[in-house]
PDB file of C-alpha atoms in Angstrom:
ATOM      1  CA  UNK O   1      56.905  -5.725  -2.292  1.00  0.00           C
ATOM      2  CA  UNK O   2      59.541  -6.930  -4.567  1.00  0.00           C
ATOM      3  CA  UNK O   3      61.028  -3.002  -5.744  1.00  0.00           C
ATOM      4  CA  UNK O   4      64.193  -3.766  -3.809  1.00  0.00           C
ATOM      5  CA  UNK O   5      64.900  -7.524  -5.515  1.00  0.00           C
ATOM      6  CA  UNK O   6      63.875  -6.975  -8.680  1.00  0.00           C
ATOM      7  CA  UNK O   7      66.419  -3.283  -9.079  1.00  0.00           C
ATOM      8  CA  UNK O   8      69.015  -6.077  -7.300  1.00  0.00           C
ATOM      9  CA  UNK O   9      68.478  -8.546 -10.207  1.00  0.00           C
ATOM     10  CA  UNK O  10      69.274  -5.821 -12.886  1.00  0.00           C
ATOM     11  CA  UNK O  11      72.478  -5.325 -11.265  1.00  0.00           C
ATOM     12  CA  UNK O  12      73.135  -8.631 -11.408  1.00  0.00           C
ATOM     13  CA  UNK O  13      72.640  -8.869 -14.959  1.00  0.00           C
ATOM     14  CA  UNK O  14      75.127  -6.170 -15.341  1.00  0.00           C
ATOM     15  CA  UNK O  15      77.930  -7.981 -13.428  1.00  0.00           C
ATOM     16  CA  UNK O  16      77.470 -11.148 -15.595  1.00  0.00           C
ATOM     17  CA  UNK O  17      77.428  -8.826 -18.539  1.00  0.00           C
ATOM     18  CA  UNK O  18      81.116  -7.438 -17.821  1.00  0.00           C
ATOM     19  CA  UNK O  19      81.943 -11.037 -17.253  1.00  0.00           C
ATOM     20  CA  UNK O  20      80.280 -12.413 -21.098  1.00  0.00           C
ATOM     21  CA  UNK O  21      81.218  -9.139 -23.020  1.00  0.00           C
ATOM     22  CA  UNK O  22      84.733  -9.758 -23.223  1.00  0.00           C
ATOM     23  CA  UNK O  23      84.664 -13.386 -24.454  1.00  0.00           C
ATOM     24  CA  UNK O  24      81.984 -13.027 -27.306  1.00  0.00           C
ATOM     25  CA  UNK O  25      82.808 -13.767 -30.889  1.00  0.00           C
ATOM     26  CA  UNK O  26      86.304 -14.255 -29.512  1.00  0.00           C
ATOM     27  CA  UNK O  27      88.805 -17.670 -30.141  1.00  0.00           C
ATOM     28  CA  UNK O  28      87.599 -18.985 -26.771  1.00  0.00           C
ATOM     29  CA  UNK O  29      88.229 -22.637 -25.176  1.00  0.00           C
ATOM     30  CA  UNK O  30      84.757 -24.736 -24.816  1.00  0.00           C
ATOM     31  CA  UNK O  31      84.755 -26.899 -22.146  1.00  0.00           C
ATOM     32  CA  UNK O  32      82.144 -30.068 -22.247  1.00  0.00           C
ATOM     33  CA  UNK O  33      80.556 -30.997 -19.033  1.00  0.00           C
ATOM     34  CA  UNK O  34      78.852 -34.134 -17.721  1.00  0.00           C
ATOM     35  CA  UNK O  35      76.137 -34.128 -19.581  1.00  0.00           C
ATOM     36  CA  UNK O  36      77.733 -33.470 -22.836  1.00  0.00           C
ATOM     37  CA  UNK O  37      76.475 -29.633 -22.777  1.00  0.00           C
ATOM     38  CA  UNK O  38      79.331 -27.163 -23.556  1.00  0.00           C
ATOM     39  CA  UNK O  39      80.278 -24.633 -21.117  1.00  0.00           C
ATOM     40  CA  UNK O  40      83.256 -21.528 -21.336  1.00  0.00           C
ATOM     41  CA  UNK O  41      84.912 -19.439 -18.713  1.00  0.00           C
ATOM     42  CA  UNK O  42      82.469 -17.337 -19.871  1.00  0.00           C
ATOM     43  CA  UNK O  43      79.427 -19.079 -18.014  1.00  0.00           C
ATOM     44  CA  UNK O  44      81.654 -19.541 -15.086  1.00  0.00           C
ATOM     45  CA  UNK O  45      82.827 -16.204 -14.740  1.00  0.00           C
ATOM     46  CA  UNK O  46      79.880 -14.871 -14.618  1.00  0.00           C
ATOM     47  CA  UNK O  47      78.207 -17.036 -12.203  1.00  0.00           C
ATOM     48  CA  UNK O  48      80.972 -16.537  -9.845  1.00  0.00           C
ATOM     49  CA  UNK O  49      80.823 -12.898 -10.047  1.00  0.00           C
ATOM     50  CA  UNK O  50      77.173 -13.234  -9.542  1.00  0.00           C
ATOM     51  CA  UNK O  51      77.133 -15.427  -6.748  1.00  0.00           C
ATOM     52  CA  UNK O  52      79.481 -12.984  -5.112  1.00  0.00           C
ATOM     53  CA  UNK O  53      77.549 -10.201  -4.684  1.00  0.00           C
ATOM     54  CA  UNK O  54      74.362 -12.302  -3.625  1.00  0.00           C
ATOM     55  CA  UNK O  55      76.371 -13.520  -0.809  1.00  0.00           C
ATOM     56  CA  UNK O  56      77.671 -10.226   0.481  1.00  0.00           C
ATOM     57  CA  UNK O  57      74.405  -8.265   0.404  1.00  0.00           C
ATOM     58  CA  UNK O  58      71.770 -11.369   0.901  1.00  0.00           C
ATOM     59  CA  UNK O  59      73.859 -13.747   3.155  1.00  0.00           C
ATOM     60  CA  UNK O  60      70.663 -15.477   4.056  1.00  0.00           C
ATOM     61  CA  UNK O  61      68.750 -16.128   0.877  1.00  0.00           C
ATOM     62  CA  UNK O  62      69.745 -19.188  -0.696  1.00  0.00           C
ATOM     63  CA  UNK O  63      71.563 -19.985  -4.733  1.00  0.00           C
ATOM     64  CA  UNK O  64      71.132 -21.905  -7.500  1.00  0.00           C
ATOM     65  CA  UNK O  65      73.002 -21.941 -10.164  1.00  0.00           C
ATOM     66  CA  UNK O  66      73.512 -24.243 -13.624  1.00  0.00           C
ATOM     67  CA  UNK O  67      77.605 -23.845 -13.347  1.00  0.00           C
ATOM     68  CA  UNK O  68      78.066 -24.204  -9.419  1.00  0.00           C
ATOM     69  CA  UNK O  69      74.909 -25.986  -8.170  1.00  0.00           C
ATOM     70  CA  UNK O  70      72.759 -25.640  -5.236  1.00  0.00           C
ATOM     71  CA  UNK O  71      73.547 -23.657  -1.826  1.00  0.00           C
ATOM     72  CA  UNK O  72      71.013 -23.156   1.335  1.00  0.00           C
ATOM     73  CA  UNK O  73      67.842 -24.311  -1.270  1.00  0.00           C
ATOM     74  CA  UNK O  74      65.181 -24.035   1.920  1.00  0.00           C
ATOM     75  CA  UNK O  75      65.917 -20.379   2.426  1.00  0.00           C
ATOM     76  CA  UNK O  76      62.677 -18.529   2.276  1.00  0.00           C
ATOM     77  CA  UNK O  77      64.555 -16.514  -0.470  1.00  0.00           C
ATOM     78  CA  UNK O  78      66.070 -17.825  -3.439  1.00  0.00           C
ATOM     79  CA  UNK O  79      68.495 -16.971  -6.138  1.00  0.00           C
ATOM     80  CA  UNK O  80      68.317 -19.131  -9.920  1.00  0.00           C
ATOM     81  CA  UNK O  81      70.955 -18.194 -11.919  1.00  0.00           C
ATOM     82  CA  UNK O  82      71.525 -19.139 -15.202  1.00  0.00           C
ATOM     83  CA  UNK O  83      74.887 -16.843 -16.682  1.00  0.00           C
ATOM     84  CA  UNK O  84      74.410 -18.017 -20.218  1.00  0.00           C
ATOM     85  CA  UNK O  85      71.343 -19.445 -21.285  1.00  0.00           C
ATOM     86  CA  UNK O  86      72.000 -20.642 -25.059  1.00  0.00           C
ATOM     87  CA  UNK O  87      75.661 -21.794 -24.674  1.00  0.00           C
ATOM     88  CA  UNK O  88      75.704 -22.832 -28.251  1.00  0.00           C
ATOM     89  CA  UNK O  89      74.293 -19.831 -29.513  1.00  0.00           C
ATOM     90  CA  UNK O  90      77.131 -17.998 -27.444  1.00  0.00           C
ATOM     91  CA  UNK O  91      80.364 -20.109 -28.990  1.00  0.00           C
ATOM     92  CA  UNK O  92      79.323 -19.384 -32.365  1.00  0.00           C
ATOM     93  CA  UNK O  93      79.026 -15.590 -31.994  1.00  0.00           C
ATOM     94  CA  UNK O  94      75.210 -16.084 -32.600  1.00  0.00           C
ATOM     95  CA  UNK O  95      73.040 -13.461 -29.917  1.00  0.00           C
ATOM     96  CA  UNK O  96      70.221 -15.678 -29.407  1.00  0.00           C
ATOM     97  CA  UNK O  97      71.671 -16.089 -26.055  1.00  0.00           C
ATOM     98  CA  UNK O  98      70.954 -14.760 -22.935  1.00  0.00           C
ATOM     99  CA  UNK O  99      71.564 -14.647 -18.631  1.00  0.00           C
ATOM    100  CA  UNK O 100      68.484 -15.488 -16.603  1.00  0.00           C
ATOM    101  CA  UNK O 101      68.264 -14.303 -13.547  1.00  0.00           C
ATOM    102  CA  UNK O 102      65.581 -15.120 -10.814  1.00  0.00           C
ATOM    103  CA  UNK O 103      64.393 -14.630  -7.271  1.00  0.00           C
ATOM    104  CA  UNK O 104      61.900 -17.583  -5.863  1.00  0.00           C
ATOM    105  CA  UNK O 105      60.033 -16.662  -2.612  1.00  0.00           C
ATOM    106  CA  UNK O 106      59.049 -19.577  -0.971  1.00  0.00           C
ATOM    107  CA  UNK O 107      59.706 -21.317  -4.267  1.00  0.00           C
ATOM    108  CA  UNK O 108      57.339 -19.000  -6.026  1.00  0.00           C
ATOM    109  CA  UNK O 109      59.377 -16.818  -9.035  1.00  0.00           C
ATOM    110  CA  UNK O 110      58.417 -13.546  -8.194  1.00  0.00           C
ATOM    111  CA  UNK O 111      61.161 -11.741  -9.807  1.00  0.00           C
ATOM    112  CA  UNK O 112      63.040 -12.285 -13.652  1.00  0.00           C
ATOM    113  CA  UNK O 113      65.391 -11.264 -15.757  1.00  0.00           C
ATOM    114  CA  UNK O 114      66.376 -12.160 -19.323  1.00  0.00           C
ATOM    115  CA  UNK O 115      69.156  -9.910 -20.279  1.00  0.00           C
ATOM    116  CA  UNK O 116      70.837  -9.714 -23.834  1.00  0.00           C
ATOM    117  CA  UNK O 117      74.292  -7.915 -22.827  1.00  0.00           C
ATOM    118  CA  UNK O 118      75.310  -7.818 -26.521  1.00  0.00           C
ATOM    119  CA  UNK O 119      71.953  -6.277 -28.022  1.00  0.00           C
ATOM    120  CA  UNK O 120      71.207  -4.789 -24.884  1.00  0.00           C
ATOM    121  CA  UNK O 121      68.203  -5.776 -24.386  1.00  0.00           C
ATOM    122  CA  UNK O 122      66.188  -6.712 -21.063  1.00  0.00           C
ATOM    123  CA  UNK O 123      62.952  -8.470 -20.311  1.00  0.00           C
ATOM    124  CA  UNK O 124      61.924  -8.056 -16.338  1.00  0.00           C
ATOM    125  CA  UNK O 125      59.136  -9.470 -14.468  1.00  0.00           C
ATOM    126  CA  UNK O 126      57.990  -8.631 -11.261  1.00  0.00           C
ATOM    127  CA  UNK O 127      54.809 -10.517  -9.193  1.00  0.00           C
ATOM    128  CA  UNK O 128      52.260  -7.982  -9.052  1.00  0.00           C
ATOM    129  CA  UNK O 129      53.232  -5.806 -12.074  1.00  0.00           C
ATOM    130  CA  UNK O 130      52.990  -5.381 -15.342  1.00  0.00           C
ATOM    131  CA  UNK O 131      56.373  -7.152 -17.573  1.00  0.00           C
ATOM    132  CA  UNK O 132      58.557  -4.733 -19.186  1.00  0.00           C
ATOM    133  CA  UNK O 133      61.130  -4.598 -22.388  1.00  0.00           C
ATOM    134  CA  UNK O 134      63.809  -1.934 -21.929  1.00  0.00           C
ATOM    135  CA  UNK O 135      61.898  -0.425 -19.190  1.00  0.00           C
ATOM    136  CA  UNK O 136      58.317  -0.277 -21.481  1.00  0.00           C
ATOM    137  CA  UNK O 137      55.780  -2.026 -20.707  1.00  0.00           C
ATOM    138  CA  UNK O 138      54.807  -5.008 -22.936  1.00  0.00           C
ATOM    139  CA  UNK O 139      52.186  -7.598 -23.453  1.00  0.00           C
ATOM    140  CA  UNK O 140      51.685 -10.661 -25.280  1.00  0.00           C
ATOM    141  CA  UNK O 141      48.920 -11.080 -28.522  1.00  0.00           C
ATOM    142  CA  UNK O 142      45.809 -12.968 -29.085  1.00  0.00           C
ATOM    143  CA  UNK O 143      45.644 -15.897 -31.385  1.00  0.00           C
ATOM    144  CA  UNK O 144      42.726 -17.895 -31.263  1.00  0.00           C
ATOM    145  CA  UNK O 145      43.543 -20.863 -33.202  1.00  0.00           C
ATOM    146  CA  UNK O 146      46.227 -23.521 -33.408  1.00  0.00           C
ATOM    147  CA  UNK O 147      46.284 -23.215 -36.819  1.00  0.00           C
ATOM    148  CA  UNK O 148      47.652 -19.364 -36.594  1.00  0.00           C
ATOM    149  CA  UNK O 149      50.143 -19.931 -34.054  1.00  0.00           C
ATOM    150  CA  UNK O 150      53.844 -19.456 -34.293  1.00  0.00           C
ATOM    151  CA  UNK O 151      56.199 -21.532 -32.430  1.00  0.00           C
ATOM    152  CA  UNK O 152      59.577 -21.695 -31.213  1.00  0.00           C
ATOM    153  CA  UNK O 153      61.391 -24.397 -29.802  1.00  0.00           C
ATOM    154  CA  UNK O 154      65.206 -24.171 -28.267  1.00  0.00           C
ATOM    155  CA  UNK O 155      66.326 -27.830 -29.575  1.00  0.00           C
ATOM    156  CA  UNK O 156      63.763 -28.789 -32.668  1.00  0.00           C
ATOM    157  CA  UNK O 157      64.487 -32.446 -32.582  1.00  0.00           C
ATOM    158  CA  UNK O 158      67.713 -32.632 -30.770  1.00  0.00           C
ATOM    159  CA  UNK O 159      66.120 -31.269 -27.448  1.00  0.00           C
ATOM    160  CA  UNK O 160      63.203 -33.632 -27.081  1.00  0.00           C
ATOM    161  CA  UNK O 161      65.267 -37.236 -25.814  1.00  0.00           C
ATOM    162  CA  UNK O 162      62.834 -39.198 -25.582  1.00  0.00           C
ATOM    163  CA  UNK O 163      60.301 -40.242 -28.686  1.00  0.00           C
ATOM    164  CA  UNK O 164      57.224 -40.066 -26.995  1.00  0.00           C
ATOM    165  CA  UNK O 165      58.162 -36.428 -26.603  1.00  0.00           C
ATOM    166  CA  UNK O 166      59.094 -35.916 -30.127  1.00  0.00           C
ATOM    167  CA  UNK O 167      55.946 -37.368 -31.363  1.00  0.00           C
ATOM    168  CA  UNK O 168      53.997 -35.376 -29.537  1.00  0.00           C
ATOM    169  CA  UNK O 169      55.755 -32.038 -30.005  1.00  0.00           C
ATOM    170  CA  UNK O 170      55.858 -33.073 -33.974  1.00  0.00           C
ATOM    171  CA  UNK O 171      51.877 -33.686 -33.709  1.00  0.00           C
ATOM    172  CA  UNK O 172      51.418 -29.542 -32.613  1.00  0.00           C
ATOM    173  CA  UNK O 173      54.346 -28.577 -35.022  1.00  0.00           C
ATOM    174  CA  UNK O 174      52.435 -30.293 -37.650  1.00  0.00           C
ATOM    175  CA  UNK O 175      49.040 -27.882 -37.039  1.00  0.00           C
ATOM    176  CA  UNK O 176      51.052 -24.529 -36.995  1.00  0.00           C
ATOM    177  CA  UNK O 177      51.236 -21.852 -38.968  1.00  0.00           C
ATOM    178  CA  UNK O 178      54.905 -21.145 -38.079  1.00  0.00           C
ATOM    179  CA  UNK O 179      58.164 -23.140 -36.621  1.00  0.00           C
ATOM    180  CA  UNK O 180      61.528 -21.738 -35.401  1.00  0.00           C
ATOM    181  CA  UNK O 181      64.269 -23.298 -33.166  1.00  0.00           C
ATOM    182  CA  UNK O 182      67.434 -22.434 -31.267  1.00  0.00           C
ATOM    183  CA  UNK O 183      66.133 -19.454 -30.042  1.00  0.00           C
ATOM    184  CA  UNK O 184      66.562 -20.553 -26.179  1.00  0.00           C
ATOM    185  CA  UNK O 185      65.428 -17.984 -23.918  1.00  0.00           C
ATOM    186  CA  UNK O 186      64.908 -15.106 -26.166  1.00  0.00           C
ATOM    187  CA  UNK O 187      61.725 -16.938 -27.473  1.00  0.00           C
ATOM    188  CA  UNK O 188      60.311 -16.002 -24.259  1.00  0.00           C
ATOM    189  CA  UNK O 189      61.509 -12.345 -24.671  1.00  0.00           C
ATOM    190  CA  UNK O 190      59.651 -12.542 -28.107  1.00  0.00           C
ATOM    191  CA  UNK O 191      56.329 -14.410 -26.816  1.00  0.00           C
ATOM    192  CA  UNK O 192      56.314 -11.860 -23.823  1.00  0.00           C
ATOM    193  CA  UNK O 193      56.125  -8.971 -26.325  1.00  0.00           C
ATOM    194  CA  UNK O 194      53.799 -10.174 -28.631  1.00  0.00           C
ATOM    195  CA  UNK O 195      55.894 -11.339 -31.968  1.00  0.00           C
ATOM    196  CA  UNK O 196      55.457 -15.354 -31.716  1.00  0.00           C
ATOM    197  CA  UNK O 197      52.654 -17.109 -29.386  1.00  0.00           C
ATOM    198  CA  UNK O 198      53.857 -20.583 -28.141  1.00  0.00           C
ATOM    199  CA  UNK O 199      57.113 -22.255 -27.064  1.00  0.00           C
ATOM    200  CA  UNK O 200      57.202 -25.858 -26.462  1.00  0.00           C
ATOM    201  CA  UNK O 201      60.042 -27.547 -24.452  1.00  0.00           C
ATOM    202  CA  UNK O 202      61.234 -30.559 -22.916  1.00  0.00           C
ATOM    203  CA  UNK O 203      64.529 -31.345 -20.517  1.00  0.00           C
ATOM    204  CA  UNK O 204      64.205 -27.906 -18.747  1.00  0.00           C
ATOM    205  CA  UNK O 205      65.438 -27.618 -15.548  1.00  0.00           C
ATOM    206  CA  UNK O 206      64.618 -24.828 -13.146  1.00  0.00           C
ATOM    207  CA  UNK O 207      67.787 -22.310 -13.810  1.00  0.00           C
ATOM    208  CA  UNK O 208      66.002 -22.936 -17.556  1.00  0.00           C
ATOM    209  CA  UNK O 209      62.502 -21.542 -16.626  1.00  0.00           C
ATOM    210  CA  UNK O 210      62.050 -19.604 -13.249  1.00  0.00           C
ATOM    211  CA  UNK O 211      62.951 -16.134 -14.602  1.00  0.00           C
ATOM    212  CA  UNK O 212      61.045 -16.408 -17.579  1.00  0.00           C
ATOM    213  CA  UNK O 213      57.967 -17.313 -15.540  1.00  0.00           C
ATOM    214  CA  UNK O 214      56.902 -13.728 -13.969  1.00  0.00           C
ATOM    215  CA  UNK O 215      58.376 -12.055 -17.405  1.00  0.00           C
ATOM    216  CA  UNK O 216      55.453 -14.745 -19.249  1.00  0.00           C
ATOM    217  CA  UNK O 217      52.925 -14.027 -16.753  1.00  0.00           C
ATOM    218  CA  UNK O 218      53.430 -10.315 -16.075  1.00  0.00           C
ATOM    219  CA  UNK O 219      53.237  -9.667 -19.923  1.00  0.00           C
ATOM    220  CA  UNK O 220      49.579 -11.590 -19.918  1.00  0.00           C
ATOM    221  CA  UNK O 221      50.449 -14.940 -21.097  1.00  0.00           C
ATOM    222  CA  UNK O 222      50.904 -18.276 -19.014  1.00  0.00           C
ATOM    223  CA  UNK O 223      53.745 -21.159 -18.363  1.00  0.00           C
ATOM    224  CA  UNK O 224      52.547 -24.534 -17.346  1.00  0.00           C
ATOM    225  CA  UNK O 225      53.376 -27.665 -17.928  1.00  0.00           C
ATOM    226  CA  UNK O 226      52.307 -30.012 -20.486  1.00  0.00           C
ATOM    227  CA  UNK O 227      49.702 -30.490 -19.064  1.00  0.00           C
ATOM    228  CA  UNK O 228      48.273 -27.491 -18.131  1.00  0.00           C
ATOM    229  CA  UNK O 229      49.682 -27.767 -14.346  1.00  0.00           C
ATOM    230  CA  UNK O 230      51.161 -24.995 -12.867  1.00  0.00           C
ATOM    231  CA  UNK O 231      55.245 -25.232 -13.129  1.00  0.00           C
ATOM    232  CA  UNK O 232      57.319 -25.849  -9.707  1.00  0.00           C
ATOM    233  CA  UNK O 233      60.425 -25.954  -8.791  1.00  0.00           C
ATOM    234  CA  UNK O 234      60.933 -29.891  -9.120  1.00  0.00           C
ATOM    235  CA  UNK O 235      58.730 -30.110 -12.099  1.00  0.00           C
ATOM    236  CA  UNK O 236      59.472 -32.721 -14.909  1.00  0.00           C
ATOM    237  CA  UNK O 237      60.936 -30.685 -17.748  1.00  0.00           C
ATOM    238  CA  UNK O 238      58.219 -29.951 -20.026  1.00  0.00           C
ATOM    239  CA  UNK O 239      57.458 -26.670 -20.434  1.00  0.00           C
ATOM    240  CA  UNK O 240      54.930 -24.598 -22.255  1.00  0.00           C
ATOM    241  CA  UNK O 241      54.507 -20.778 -22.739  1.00  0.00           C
ATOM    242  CA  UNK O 242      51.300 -19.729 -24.136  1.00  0.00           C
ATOM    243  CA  UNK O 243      50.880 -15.631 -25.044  1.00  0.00           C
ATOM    244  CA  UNK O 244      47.028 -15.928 -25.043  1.00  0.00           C
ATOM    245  CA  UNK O 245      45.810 -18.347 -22.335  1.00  0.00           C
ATOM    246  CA  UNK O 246      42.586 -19.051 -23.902  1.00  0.00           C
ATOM    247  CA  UNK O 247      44.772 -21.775 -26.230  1.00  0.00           C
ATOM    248  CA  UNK O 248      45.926 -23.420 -23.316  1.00  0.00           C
ATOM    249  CA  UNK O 249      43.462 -26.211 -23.572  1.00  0.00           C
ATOM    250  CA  UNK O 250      43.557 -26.586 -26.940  1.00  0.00           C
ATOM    251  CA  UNK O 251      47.171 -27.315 -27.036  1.00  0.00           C
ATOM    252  CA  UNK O 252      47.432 -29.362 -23.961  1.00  0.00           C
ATOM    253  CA  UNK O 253      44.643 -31.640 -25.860  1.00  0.00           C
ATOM    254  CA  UNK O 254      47.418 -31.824 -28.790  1.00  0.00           C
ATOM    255  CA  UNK O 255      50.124 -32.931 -26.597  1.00  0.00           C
ATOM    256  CA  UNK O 256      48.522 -35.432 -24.905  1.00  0.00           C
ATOM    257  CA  UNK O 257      49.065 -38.906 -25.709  1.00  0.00           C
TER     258      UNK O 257
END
């Protein structure tokens, strides 16, 4: 149902990668936005570019977009862009970066892209099928117990704001095996095929988290909240990605308060 969005969405990812390409590892002029978070004519460029072609093939389905906000947001089809995912990763020439694309279908992800223009690399996700890396299929791995797990984290302590959230991400950090950070969206790629098992985050907004949702689910694992809801498009942040749902509870128990 989705063939025609989700080969759309890889062209996409190959606009915004002529637009990043050219600007990475370079001398390049960071910008700092509103909210403190740095941004580069990279991000804008290509978000722009990506926006573009949305508009002339899909002039009805609506955009959203972390560098140039929201446009026709009730459309029964909608865009989530996200050109650079890992900003900070990007201005110090590290590849732990990525673009997230997504398509929401009456606010349901049902398409999504992480794309790594510089290792070229590519997890998609696509309702109904099977999640694939590189065009192979992929799924995540089982691990039964907390105490086995090995977890990522974009921010470590800088992303979680508020100390509640700290304390309670520090509480599951504490009972794992393994803990990495600054990984931003390509410790979904990773969970997705199998190499780590949890990622616990805070402050996400929904450019953050829509395309990694069908890549998540389509590769066997889950994305709720902290609470073990379901994730929607006005959720409050807090995000979890489990590769083996059976530890859902068990970790949700862990984070609560």
């Amino acid at each position: 149902m989705y063939k025609e969005y989700s080969c759309f969405a890889e062209q996409l990812a190959k606009i915004a990668s002529d637009e990043i390409l050219p600007f990475f590892r370079k001398k390049i002029i960071v910008e700092e936005k509103n909210d403190t978070s740095p941004v580069t004519q990279a991000d804008k460029n290509a978000e722009l570019a990506m926006r573009k072609v949305i508009k002339e093939v899909y002039p009805n389905h609506g955009i959203v977009g972390e560098e140039y906000g929201i446009e026709n947001i009730d459309a029964e089809y909608v865009w989530v862009l996200d050109p650079i995912d890992g900003t900070k990763s990007f201005i110090t020439g590290s590849p732990l970066f990525g673009t997230l694309i997504a398509l929401l279908h009456n606010k349901k992800p049902v398409v999504g892209i992480i794309n790594q223009p510089f290792t070229k690399e590519c997890w998609k996700g696509e309702k109904g099928k099977k999640s694939l890396y590189n065009g192979e299929i992929i799924e995540t791995r089982k691990c039964k117990e907390i105490k086995d797990i090995s977890l990522y984290s974009t921010g470590g302590r800088l992303m979680f704001k508020k100390a509640e959230d700290l304390a309670l991400f520090e509480k599951l950090q504490k009972q794992v095996k393994v803990s990495r950070f600054s990984a931003d969206c390509y410790g979904y790629g990773l969970l997705s095929m199998g190499c780590i098992d949890v990622v616990c985050e805070a402050e996400m907004k929904l450019y953050d988290y829509a395309a990694l949702m069908p890549i998540v689910e389509g590769a066997g694992g889950c994305m709720t909240d902290w609470f073990g809801n379901n994730l929607s498009v006005d959720g409050d942040g807090h995000v979890l990605a489990l590769g083996d749902k059976t530890l859902l509870p068990e970790v949700v128990k862990v984070l609560s308060k």
